[in-house]
PDB file of C-alpha atoms in Angstrom:
ATOM      1  CA  MET A   4       0.000   0.000   0.000  1.00  0.00           C
ATOM      2  CA  ASN A   5       1.331   3.421  -0.985  1.00  0.00           C
ATOM      3  CA  MET A   6       0.787   5.808   1.923  1.00  0.00           C
ATOM      4  CA  THR A   7       1.654   9.478   1.422  1.00  0.00           C
ATOM      5  CA  VAL A   8       2.292  11.554   4.514  1.00  0.00           C
ATOM      6  CA  THR A   9       1.354  15.203   4.027  1.00  0.00           C
ATOM      7  CA  ARG A  10       3.292  17.743   6.071  1.00  0.00           C
ATOM      8  CA  SER A  11       1.787  21.122   6.868  1.00  0.00           C
ATOM      9  CA  HIS A  12       3.711  24.389   6.604  1.00  0.00           C
ATOM     10  CA  LEU A  13       3.805  24.441  10.422  1.00  0.00           C
ATOM     11  CA  ASP A  14       5.473  21.022  10.409  1.00  0.00           C
ATOM     12  CA  ASN A  15       8.126  22.359   8.036  1.00  0.00           C
ATOM     13  CA  LEU A  16       8.720  25.505  10.110  1.00  0.00           C
ATOM     14  CA  GLU A  17       8.928  23.444  13.285  1.00  0.00           C
ATOM     15  CA  SER A  18      11.446  21.028  11.736  1.00  0.00           C
ATOM     16  CA  GLU A  19      13.650  23.896  10.564  1.00  0.00           C
ATOM     17  CA  ALA A  20      13.570  25.607  13.977  1.00  0.00           C
ATOM     18  CA  VAL A  21      14.323  22.354  15.830  1.00  0.00           C
ATOM     19  CA  MET A  22      17.266  21.721  13.500  1.00  0.00           C
ATOM     20  CA  ILE A  23      18.585  25.253  14.141  1.00  0.00           C
ATOM     21  CA  LEU A  24      18.340  24.784  17.919  1.00  0.00           C
ATOM     22  CA  ARG A  25      20.247  21.530  17.654  1.00  0.00           C
ATOM     23  CA  GLU A  26      22.876  23.277  15.503  1.00  0.00           C
ATOM     24  CA  VAL A  27      23.299  25.780  18.327  1.00  0.00           C
ATOM     25  CA  ALA A  28      23.804  22.954  20.821  1.00  0.00           C
ATOM     26  CA  GLY A  29      26.369  21.358  18.537  1.00  0.00           C
ATOM     27  CA  GLN A  30      28.353  24.460  17.543  1.00  0.00           C
ATOM     28  CA  PHE A  31      28.499  26.607  20.690  1.00  0.00           C
ATOM     29  CA  GLU A  32      29.944  26.073  24.149  1.00  0.00           C
ATOM     30  CA  ARG A  33      27.875  28.547  26.175  1.00  0.00           C
ATOM     31  CA  PRO A  34      24.587  29.411  24.424  1.00  0.00           C
ATOM     32  CA  ALA A  35      21.570  31.096  26.016  1.00  0.00           C
ATOM     33  CA  LEU A  36      17.927  31.516  25.029  1.00  0.00           C
ATOM     34  CA  LEU A  37      16.674  35.104  25.386  1.00  0.00           C
ATOM     35  CA  PHE A  38      13.223  34.991  26.965  1.00  0.00           C
ATOM     36  CA  SER A  39      10.996  38.081  27.098  1.00  0.00           C
ATOM     37  CA  GLY A  40       7.719  36.444  28.074  1.00  0.00           C
ATOM     38  CA  GLY A  41       6.283  37.334  24.662  1.00  0.00           C
ATOM     39  CA  LYS A  42       4.653  34.924  22.244  1.00  0.00           C
ATOM     40  CA  ASP A  43       7.762  34.450  20.069  1.00  0.00           C
ATOM     41  CA  SER A  44      10.039  33.502  22.961  1.00  0.00           C
ATOM     42  CA  ILE A  45       7.270  31.273  24.336  1.00  0.00           C
ATOM     43  CA  ALA A  46       7.190  29.509  20.960  1.00  0.00           C
ATOM     44  CA  LEU A  47      10.988  29.104  21.195  1.00  0.00           C
ATOM     45  CA  VAL A  48      10.650  27.375  24.560  1.00  0.00           C
ATOM     46  CA  LYS A  49       8.084  24.958  23.095  1.00  0.00           C
ATOM     47  CA  LEU A  50      10.444  24.279  20.163  1.00  0.00           C
ATOM     48  CA  ALA A  51      13.335  23.687  22.586  1.00  0.00           C
ATOM     49  CA  GLU A  52      11.196  21.092  24.321  1.00  0.00           C
ATOM     50  CA  LYS A  53      10.654  19.414  20.950  1.00  0.00           C
ATOM     51  CA  ALA A  54      14.388  19.566  20.220  1.00  0.00           C
ATOM     52  CA  PHE A  55      15.817  18.291  23.516  1.00  0.00           C
ATOM     53  CA  ARG A  56      13.272  16.547  25.718  1.00  0.00           C
ATOM     54  CA  PRO A  57      13.451  14.353  27.747  1.00  0.00           C
ATOM     55  CA  ALA A  58      16.893  15.884  28.411  1.00  0.00           C
ATOM     56  CA  LYS A  59      17.375  19.309  29.962  1.00  0.00           C
ATOM     57  CA  PHE A  60      17.937  22.296  27.678  1.00  0.00           C
ATOM     58  CA  PRO A  61      21.627  22.793  26.791  1.00  0.00           C
ATOM     59  CA  PHE A  62      21.250  26.484  27.646  1.00  0.00           C
ATOM     60  CA  PRO A  63      19.639  28.676  30.324  1.00  0.00           C
ATOM     61  CA  LEU A  64      16.790  31.089  29.702  1.00  0.00           C
ATOM     62  CA  VAL A  65      17.914  34.721  30.032  1.00  0.00           C
ATOM     63  CA  HIS A  66      15.429  37.504  30.705  1.00  0.00           C
ATOM     64  CA  VAL A  67      16.611  41.104  30.392  1.00  0.00           C
ATOM     65  CA  ASP A  68      14.274  42.654  32.960  1.00  0.00           C
ATOM     66  CA  THR A  69      13.673  46.358  32.307  1.00  0.00           C
ATOM     67  CA  GLY A  70      11.746  46.860  35.530  1.00  0.00           C
ATOM     68  CA  HIS A  71       8.927  48.303  33.389  1.00  0.00           C
ATOM     69  CA  ASN A  72       7.417  44.927  32.546  1.00  0.00           C
ATOM     70  CA  PHE A  73       3.750  44.009  32.712  1.00  0.00           C
ATOM     71  CA  ASP A  74       3.015  42.175  35.973  1.00  0.00           C
ATOM     72  CA  GLU A  75       1.168  39.502  34.003  1.00  0.00           C
ATOM     73  CA  VAL A  76       4.301  38.750  31.973  1.00  0.00           C
ATOM     74  CA  ILE A  77       6.563  38.395  35.021  1.00  0.00           C
ATOM     75  CA  LYS A  78       4.051  36.036  36.653  1.00  0.00           C
ATOM     76  CA  TYR A  79       3.843  33.994  33.464  1.00  0.00           C
ATOM     77  CA  ARG A  80       7.660  33.822  33.272  1.00  0.00           C
ATOM     78  CA  ASP A  81       8.027  32.557  36.827  1.00  0.00           C
ATOM     79  CA  ASP A  82       5.174  30.046  36.526  1.00  0.00           C
ATOM     80  CA  MET A  83       6.548  28.699  33.237  1.00  0.00           C
ATOM     81  CA  VAL A  84      10.102  28.294  34.567  1.00  0.00           C
ATOM     82  CA  ALA A  85       8.775  26.425  37.594  1.00  0.00           C
ATOM     83  CA  ARG A  86       6.703  24.165  35.342  1.00  0.00           C
ATOM     84  CA  ILE A  87       9.436  23.232  32.851  1.00  0.00           C
ATOM     85  CA  GLY A  88      12.214  23.050  35.450  1.00  0.00           C
ATOM     86  CA  GLU A  89      14.838  24.988  33.490  1.00  0.00           C
ATOM     87  CA  ARG A  90      17.398  27.517  34.689  1.00  0.00           C
ATOM     88  CA  LEU A  91      16.481  31.217  34.497  1.00  0.00           C
ATOM     89  CA  ILE A  92      19.004  34.061  34.595  1.00  0.00           C
ATOM     90  CA  VAL A  93      17.532  37.541  35.152  1.00  0.00           C
ATOM     91  CA  ALA A  94      19.676  40.460  33.983  1.00  0.00           C
ATOM     92  CA  SER A  95      18.364  43.725  35.466  1.00  0.00           C
ATOM     93  CA  VAL A  96      18.326  47.061  33.633  1.00  0.00           C
ATOM     94  CA  GLU A  97      17.808  48.676  37.039  1.00  0.00           C
ATOM     95  CA  ASP A  98      21.192  47.280  38.114  1.00  0.00           C
ATOM     96  CA  SER A  99      22.831  48.741  34.995  1.00  0.00           C
ATOM     97  CA  ILE A 100      21.348  52.148  35.808  1.00  0.00           C
ATOM     98  CA  ARG A 101      22.617  51.941  39.389  1.00  0.00           C
ATOM     99  CA  ARG A 102      26.101  51.025  38.135  1.00  0.00           C
ATOM    100  CA  GLY A 103      26.041  54.031  35.829  1.00  0.00           C
ATOM    101  CA  THR A 104      26.477  51.956  32.659  1.00  0.00           C
ATOM    102  CA  ALA A 105      22.999  52.863  31.391  1.00  0.00           C
ATOM    103  CA  ALA A 106      21.136  56.175  31.580  1.00  0.00           C
ATOM    104  CA  GLU A 107      17.418  56.426  32.317  1.00  0.00           C
ATOM    105  CA  GLU A 108      15.275  58.306  29.799  1.00  0.00           C
ATOM    106  CA  LYS A 109      13.202  61.287  30.867  1.00  0.00           C
ATOM    107  CA  GLY A 110       9.878  62.548  29.577  1.00  0.00           C
ATOM    108  CA  LYS A 111       6.279  61.458  29.491  1.00  0.00           C
ATOM    109  CA  PHE A 112       6.996  57.858  28.414  1.00  0.00           C
ATOM    110  CA  PRO A 113      10.493  57.112  29.781  1.00  0.00           C
ATOM    111  CA  SER A 114      11.222  53.845  27.994  1.00  0.00           C
ATOM    112  CA  ARG A 115      13.992  51.474  29.023  1.00  0.00           C
ATOM    113  CA  ASN A 116      13.624  49.477  25.816  1.00  0.00           C
ATOM    114  CA  ALA A 117      16.760  50.790  24.096  1.00  0.00           C
ATOM    115  CA  ILE A 118      19.055  50.502  27.113  1.00  0.00           C
ATOM    116  CA  GLN A 119      18.283  46.793  27.379  1.00  0.00           C
ATOM    117  CA  ALA A 120      21.223  46.413  24.984  1.00  0.00           C
ATOM    118  CA  VAL A 121      23.629  47.565  27.700  1.00  0.00           C
ATOM    119  CA  THR A 122      22.280  45.038  30.189  1.00  0.00           C
ATOM    120  CA  LEU A 123      22.329  42.248  27.616  1.00  0.00           C
ATOM    121  CA  LEU A 124      25.975  42.917  26.718  1.00  0.00           C
ATOM    122  CA  GLU A 125      26.864  42.946  30.406  1.00  0.00           C
ATOM    123  CA  ALA A 126      25.119  39.587  30.888  1.00  0.00           C
ATOM    124  CA  ILE A 127      26.923  38.140  27.856  1.00  0.00           C
ATOM    125  CA  ALA A 128      30.256  39.238  29.297  1.00  0.00           C
ATOM    126  CA  GLU A 129      29.485  38.028  32.828  1.00  0.00           C
ATOM    127  CA  HIS A 130      28.315  34.560  31.772  1.00  0.00           C
ATOM    128  CA  ARG A 131      30.626  34.310  28.738  1.00  0.00           C
ATOM    129  CA  PHE A 132      27.792  33.457  26.365  1.00  0.00           C
ATOM    130  CA  ASP A 133      29.005  32.805  22.817  1.00  0.00           C
ATOM    131  CA  CYS A 134      25.498  32.569  21.346  1.00  0.00           C
ATOM    132  CA  CYS A 135      22.127  34.120  22.182  1.00  0.00           C
ATOM    133  CA  ILE A 136      18.956  32.633  20.700  1.00  0.00           C
ATOM    134  CA  GLY A 137      16.238  35.196  20.011  1.00  0.00           C
ATOM    135  CA  GLY A 138      12.659  35.164  18.774  1.00  0.00           C
ATOM    136  CA  ALA A 139      12.956  37.864  16.089  1.00  0.00           C
ATOM    137  CA  ARG A 140      11.174  37.264  12.786  1.00  0.00           C
ATOM    138  CA  ARG A 141      11.947  38.813   9.418  1.00  0.00           C
ATOM    139  CA  ASP A 142       8.366  40.033   8.944  1.00  0.00           C
ATOM    140  CA  GLU A 143       8.467  42.199  12.086  1.00  0.00           C
ATOM    141  CA  GLU A 144      10.420  45.189  10.801  1.00  0.00           C
ATOM    142  CA  LYS A 145      12.709  46.121   7.899  1.00  0.00           C
ATOM    143  CA  ALA A 146      15.910  45.938   9.976  1.00  0.00           C
ATOM    144  CA  ARG A 147      14.899  42.456  11.149  1.00  0.00           C
ATOM    145  CA  ALA A 148      14.519  41.451   7.500  1.00  0.00           C
ATOM    146  CA  LYS A 149      18.245  42.060   6.927  1.00  0.00           C
ATOM    147  CA  GLU A 150      19.261  39.459   9.511  1.00  0.00           C
ATOM    148  CA  ARG A 151      20.648  36.022   8.760  1.00  0.00           C
ATOM    149  CA  ILE A 152      19.580  33.111  10.960  1.00  0.00           C
ATOM    150  CA  PHE A 153      23.126  33.073  12.401  1.00  0.00           C
ATOM    151  CA  SER A 154      23.961  36.756  12.910  1.00  0.00           C
ATOM    152  CA  VAL A 155      27.527  37.508  14.019  1.00  0.00           C
ATOM    153  CA  ARG A 156      28.108  40.404  16.437  1.00  0.00           C
ATOM    154  CA  ASP A 157      31.534  41.930  17.002  1.00  0.00           C
ATOM    155  CA  GLU A 158      33.429  42.133  20.311  1.00  0.00           C
ATOM    156  CA  PHE A 159      31.423  45.271  21.200  1.00  0.00           C
ATOM    157  CA  GLY A 160      28.066  43.617  20.469  1.00  0.00           C
ATOM    158  CA  GLY A 161      27.686  45.578  17.235  1.00  0.00           C
ATOM    159  CA  TRP A 162      25.871  44.308  14.157  1.00  0.00           C
ATOM    160  CA  ASP A 163      26.982  45.108  10.614  1.00  0.00           C
ATOM    161  CA  PRO A 164      24.163  44.379   8.135  1.00  0.00           C
ATOM    162  CA  LYS A 165      26.685  44.487   5.253  1.00  0.00           C
ATOM    163  CA  ASN A 166      28.876  41.822   6.813  1.00  0.00           C
ATOM    164  CA  GLN A 167      26.615  38.782   6.978  1.00  0.00           C
ATOM    165  CA  ARG A 168      27.533  35.202   6.155  1.00  0.00           C
ATOM    166  CA  PRO A 169      25.831  33.257   3.354  1.00  0.00           C
ATOM    167  CA  GLU A 170      23.470  30.501   4.492  1.00  0.00           C
ATOM    168  CA  LEU A 171      23.153  28.263   1.443  1.00  0.00           C
ATOM    169  CA  TRP A 172      21.492  24.852   1.725  1.00  0.00           C
ATOM    170  CA  HIS A 173      20.682  25.469   5.407  1.00  0.00           C
ATOM    171  CA  LEU A 174      24.350  25.458   6.370  1.00  0.00           C
ATOM    172  CA  TYR A 175      25.097  27.728   9.320  1.00  0.00           C
ATOM    173  CA  ASN A 176      28.574  28.968  10.190  1.00  0.00           C
ATOM    174  CA  GLY A 177      29.014  29.565  13.911  1.00  0.00           C
ATOM    175  CA  ASN A 178      32.794  30.070  13.878  1.00  0.00           C
ATOM    176  CA  ILE A 179      33.713  33.242  15.770  1.00  0.00           C
ATOM    177  CA  HIS A 180      36.789  35.001  17.097  1.00  0.00           C
ATOM    178  CA  HIS A 181      37.370  35.558  20.796  1.00  0.00           C
ATOM    179  CA  GLY A 182      34.924  38.151  22.159  1.00  0.00           C
ATOM    180  CA  GLU A 183      32.461  37.834  19.281  1.00  0.00           C
ATOM    181  CA  ASN A 184      28.924  36.576  19.745  1.00  0.00           C
ATOM    182  CA  VAL A 185      26.309  35.029  17.478  1.00  0.00           C
ATOM    183  CA  ARG A 186      22.607  35.861  17.661  1.00  0.00           C
ATOM    184  CA  VAL A 187      20.530  32.980  16.328  1.00  0.00           C
ATOM    185  CA  PHE A 188      16.937  33.443  15.131  1.00  0.00           C
ATOM    186  CA  PRO A 189      15.129  30.098  14.620  1.00  0.00           C
ATOM    187  CA  LEU A 190      11.838  31.891  13.813  1.00  0.00           C
ATOM    188  CA  SER A 191      13.320  33.930  10.962  1.00  0.00           C
ATOM    189  CA  ASN A 192      11.059  32.355   8.339  1.00  0.00           C
ATOM    190  CA  TRP A 193       7.916  32.467  10.492  1.00  0.00           C
ATOM    191  CA  THR A 194       5.233  35.153  10.321  1.00  0.00           C
ATOM    192  CA  GLU A 195       3.160  36.536  13.169  1.00  0.00           C
ATOM    193  CA  LEU A 196       0.270  34.392  11.936  1.00  0.00           C
ATOM    194  CA  ASP A 197       2.471  31.276  11.886  1.00  0.00           C
ATOM    195  CA  VAL A 198       3.390  31.832  15.541  1.00  0.00           C
ATOM    196  CA  TRP A 199      -0.241  32.143  16.593  1.00  0.00           C
ATOM    197  CA  LEU A 200      -1.265  29.075  14.577  1.00  0.00           C
ATOM    198  CA  TYR A 201       1.587  27.086  16.122  1.00  0.00           C
ATOM    199  CA  LEU A 202       0.739  28.156  19.672  1.00  0.00           C
ATOM    200  CA  LYS A 203      -2.857  27.145  19.044  1.00  0.00           C
ATOM    201  CA  ARG A 204      -1.838  23.768  17.598  1.00  0.00           C
ATOM    202  CA  GLU A 205       0.459  23.045  20.548  1.00  0.00           C
ATOM    203  CA  LYS A 206      -2.137  24.267  23.105  1.00  0.00           C
ATOM    204  CA  VAL A 207       0.380  26.609  24.725  1.00  0.00           C
ATOM    205  CA  GLU A 208      -0.787  28.853  27.566  1.00  0.00           C
ATOM    206  CA  LEU A 209      -0.068  32.569  27.133  1.00  0.00           C
ATOM    207  CA  PRO A 210       0.127  35.721  29.270  1.00  0.00           C
ATOM    208  CA  SER A 211      -3.318  37.205  29.824  1.00  0.00           C
ATOM    209  CA  ILE A 212      -2.369  40.591  28.295  1.00  0.00           C
ATOM    210  CA  TYR A 213      -2.604  39.037  24.825  1.00  0.00           C
ATOM    211  CA  PHE A 214      -6.365  38.634  25.302  1.00  0.00           C
ATOM    212  CA  ALA A 215      -9.015  41.351  25.505  1.00  0.00           C
ATOM    213  CA  HIS A 216      -9.492  42.900  28.953  1.00  0.00           C
ATOM    214  CA  GLN A 217     -10.457  46.199  30.550  1.00  0.00           C
ATOM    215  CA  ARG A 218      -7.525  48.572  31.164  1.00  0.00           C
ATOM    216  CA  GLU A 219      -7.021  52.262  31.881  1.00  0.00           C
ATOM    217  CA  VAL A 220      -5.226  53.882  28.948  1.00  0.00           C
ATOM    218  CA  ILE A 221      -3.991  57.239  27.719  1.00  0.00           C
ATOM    219  CA  PRO A 222      -4.102  58.401  24.065  1.00  0.00           C
ATOM    220  CA  HIS A 223      -0.829  59.537  22.508  1.00  0.00           C
ATOM    221  CA  MET A 224       0.246  60.016  18.856  1.00  0.00           C
ATOM    222  CA  GLY A 225      -2.851  58.265  17.559  1.00  0.00           C
ATOM    223  CA  GLN A 226      -2.399  55.208  19.793  1.00  0.00           C
ATOM    224  CA  ILE A 227      -3.397  54.205  23.312  1.00  0.00           C
ATOM    225  CA  PHE A 228      -0.886  53.310  26.006  1.00  0.00           C
ATOM    226  CA  PRO A 229      -1.449  51.640  29.373  1.00  0.00           C
ATOM    227  CA  ILE A 230      -1.452  53.770  32.488  1.00  0.00           C
ATOM    228  CA  SER A 231       1.210  52.703  34.961  1.00  0.00           C
ATOM    229  CA  LYS A 232       3.429  54.240  37.650  1.00  0.00           C
ATOM    230  CA  PHE A 233       6.101  54.673  34.958  1.00  0.00           C
ATOM    231  CA  VAL A 234       4.032  57.049  32.770  1.00  0.00           C
ATOM    232  CA  ASN A 235       4.050  60.731  33.709  1.00  0.00           C
ATOM    233  CA  VAL A 236       0.356  61.622  33.545  1.00  0.00           C
ATOM    234  CA  GLU A 237      -0.336  65.351  33.111  1.00  0.00           C
ATOM    235  CA  ALA A 238      -3.365  67.419  34.074  1.00  0.00           C
ATOM    236  CA  GLY A 239      -4.676  67.727  30.520  1.00  0.00           C
ATOM    237  CA  ASP A 240      -4.452  64.019  29.676  1.00  0.00           C
ATOM    238  CA  GLN A 241      -7.758  62.364  28.856  1.00  0.00           C
ATOM    239  CA  LEU A 242      -7.642  58.968  30.532  1.00  0.00           C
ATOM    240  CA  ALA A 243     -10.151  56.282  29.626  1.00  0.00           C
ATOM    241  CA  THR A 244     -10.947  52.663  30.404  1.00  0.00           C
ATOM    242  CA  LYS A 245     -11.181  50.557  27.267  1.00  0.00           C
ATOM    243  CA  LYS A 246     -11.379  46.903  26.293  1.00  0.00           C
ATOM    244  CA  VAL A 247      -7.939  46.221  24.858  1.00  0.00           C
ATOM    245  CA  ARG A 248      -5.286  43.614  24.259  1.00  0.00           C
ATOM    246  CA  PHE A 249      -1.583  43.799  23.431  1.00  0.00           C
ATOM    247  CA  ARG A 250      -0.174  42.532  20.176  1.00  0.00           C
ATOM    248  CA  THR A 251       3.423  42.618  21.350  1.00  0.00           C
ATOM    249  CA  VAL A 252       5.139  42.585  24.757  1.00  0.00           C
ATOM    250  CA  GLY A 253       7.607  45.306  25.706  1.00  0.00           C
ATOM    251  CA  ASP A 254       8.084  48.109  28.205  1.00  0.00           C
ATOM    252  CA  MET A 255       4.792  49.370  29.623  1.00  0.00           C
ATOM    253  CA  THR A 256       5.946  52.876  28.680  1.00  0.00           C
ATOM    254  CA  CYS A 257       6.366  52.193  24.962  1.00  0.00           C
ATOM    255  CA  THR A 258       3.964  49.361  24.076  1.00  0.00           C
ATOM    256  CA  ALA A 259       0.607  50.457  22.714  1.00  0.00           C
ATOM    257  CA  ALA A 260      -2.610  48.561  23.292  1.00  0.00           C
ATOM    258  CA  MET A 261      -5.218  47.911  20.622  1.00  0.00           C
ATOM    259  CA  GLU A 262      -8.959  48.008  21.145  1.00  0.00           C
ATOM    260  CA  SER A 263     -10.180  44.460  20.721  1.00  0.00           C
ATOM    261  CA  ASP A 264     -12.859  41.939  21.649  1.00  0.00           C
ATOM    262  CA  ALA A 265     -10.538  38.971  21.013  1.00  0.00           C
ATOM    263  CA  GLU A 266     -10.822  36.879  24.162  1.00  0.00           C
ATOM    264  CA  ASP A 267      -9.418  33.622  22.796  1.00  0.00           C
ATOM    265  CA  ILE A 268      -6.725  32.505  20.394  1.00  0.00           C
ATOM    266  CA  ASP A 269      -9.129  31.885  17.502  1.00  0.00           C
ATOM    267  CA  ALA A 270     -10.318  35.487  17.662  1.00  0.00           C
ATOM    268  CA  ILE A 271      -6.704  36.698  17.758  1.00  0.00           C
ATOM    269  CA  ILE A 272      -5.864  34.638  14.672  1.00  0.00           C
ATOM    270  CA  GLU A 273      -8.840  36.192  12.859  1.00  0.00           C
ATOM    271  CA  GLU A 274      -7.610  39.671  13.829  1.00  0.00           C
ATOM    272  CA  VAL A 275      -4.078  38.945  12.625  1.00  0.00           C
ATOM    273  CA  MET A 276      -5.402  37.621   9.305  1.00  0.00           C
ATOM    274  CA  THR A 277      -7.397  40.770   8.640  1.00  0.00           C
ATOM    275  CA  THR A 278      -5.174  43.546  10.006  1.00  0.00           C
ATOM    276  CA  ARG A 279      -3.093  45.780   7.754  1.00  0.00           C
ATOM    277  CA  SER A 280      -0.934  47.345  10.470  1.00  0.00           C
ATOM    278  CA  ALA A 281       2.581  46.143  11.274  1.00  0.00           C
ATOM    279  CA  GLU A 282       3.146  44.364  14.581  1.00  0.00           C
ATOM    280  CA  ARG A 283       6.050  46.650  15.547  1.00  0.00           C
ATOM    281  CA  GLY A 284       3.800  49.636  14.882  1.00  0.00           C
ATOM    282  CA  ALA A 285       2.657  49.218  18.477  1.00  0.00           C
ATOM    283  CA  ARG A 286       6.118  50.166  19.788  1.00  0.00           C
ATOM    284  CA  LEU A 287       6.579  53.891  20.486  1.00  0.00           C
ATOM    285  CA  ASP A 288      10.396  53.544  20.322  1.00  0.00           C
ATOM    286  CA  ASP A 289      10.239  52.403  16.698  1.00  0.00           C
ATOM    287  CA  LYS A 290       8.484  55.627  15.667  1.00  0.00           C
ATOM    288  CA  ARG A 291      11.397  57.880  16.625  1.00  0.00           C
ATOM    289  CA  SER A 292      13.059  57.470  13.235  1.00  0.00           C
ATOM    290  CA  GLU A 293      12.815  55.211  10.201  1.00  0.00           C
ATOM    291  CA  ALA A 294      16.104  53.580  11.205  1.00  0.00           C
ATOM    292  CA  ALA A 295      15.393  53.333  14.950  1.00  0.00           C
ATOM    293  CA  MET A 296      15.560  49.534  15.134  1.00  0.00           C
ATOM    294  CA  GLU A 297      18.641  49.259  12.908  1.00  0.00           C
ATOM    295  CA  GLU A 298      20.562  51.786  15.005  1.00  0.00           C
ATOM    296  CA  ARG A 299      19.697  49.940  18.209  1.00  0.00           C
ATOM    297  CA  LYS A 300      20.759  46.617  16.684  1.00  0.00           C
ATOM    298  CA  LYS A 301      24.106  48.082  15.658  1.00  0.00           C
ATOM    299  CA  GLY A 302      24.583  48.996  19.314  1.00  0.00           C
ATOM    300  CA  GLY A 303      23.904  45.497  20.612  1.00  0.00           C
ATOM    301  CA  TYR A 304      20.087  45.294  20.765  1.00  0.00           C
ATOM    302  CA  PHE A 305      18.348  41.949  20.214  1.00  0.00           C
TER     303      PHE A 305
END
């Protein structure tokens, strides 16, 4: 009997990502998986389970904690780490500020998003990581689209988009000089929709901020941002309580909410399929210039 097995596009994406994670384990001595608590890094953890279980992960999870995180995300992070039994390293932006290696922004929405790069580079140096796995996708933003899957960073953490290695036939070159670091992006060929479809298929729990809920918000530059102790509310601001969800996870001071009734993953998938706005359009930091992300990446950002 001739039996044909049909593989879905999610099967193919999963196989590629699992292979990349295993390449990391084979090529690097001290890798780490960067975990933000967002959907992409959650998908990476699920893929790492597919790649290495029943063994332990060959790398710790590393969270660069800005101190401006959503409470729901921190709770999710801690609950997930306890459930999967893996090692978590927390690198604190607050500690970098206290040491004087990073400077706090001022203003109405004082974001710590950009200075995460300082804390990440300090964590890389302290733990001697030679590879950091991240959840960036090429469809997120035009600077992300320039990345290879294995992206070499120099001894200062800098990224040169004109100095990238070819990746023909799924061959990845992880050879580096002393002090260099490689950022690896197993989700490079995934889209936002792919991630949501995969999380649905794998029945993965998610932070509650991804689903519609009531929250006090403040309008700014045509978007709505969550009210928190980190936002400098002024007398003329028109605060409101709206039913919202968050499409991406970042600093509370720079991550916009979207009005939504999507209370489950099927409704989110429908929204993603019909929206015309870019996912990173919800980040206030990315609106500062057309090259905002690329400049941050050249300085060591994820």
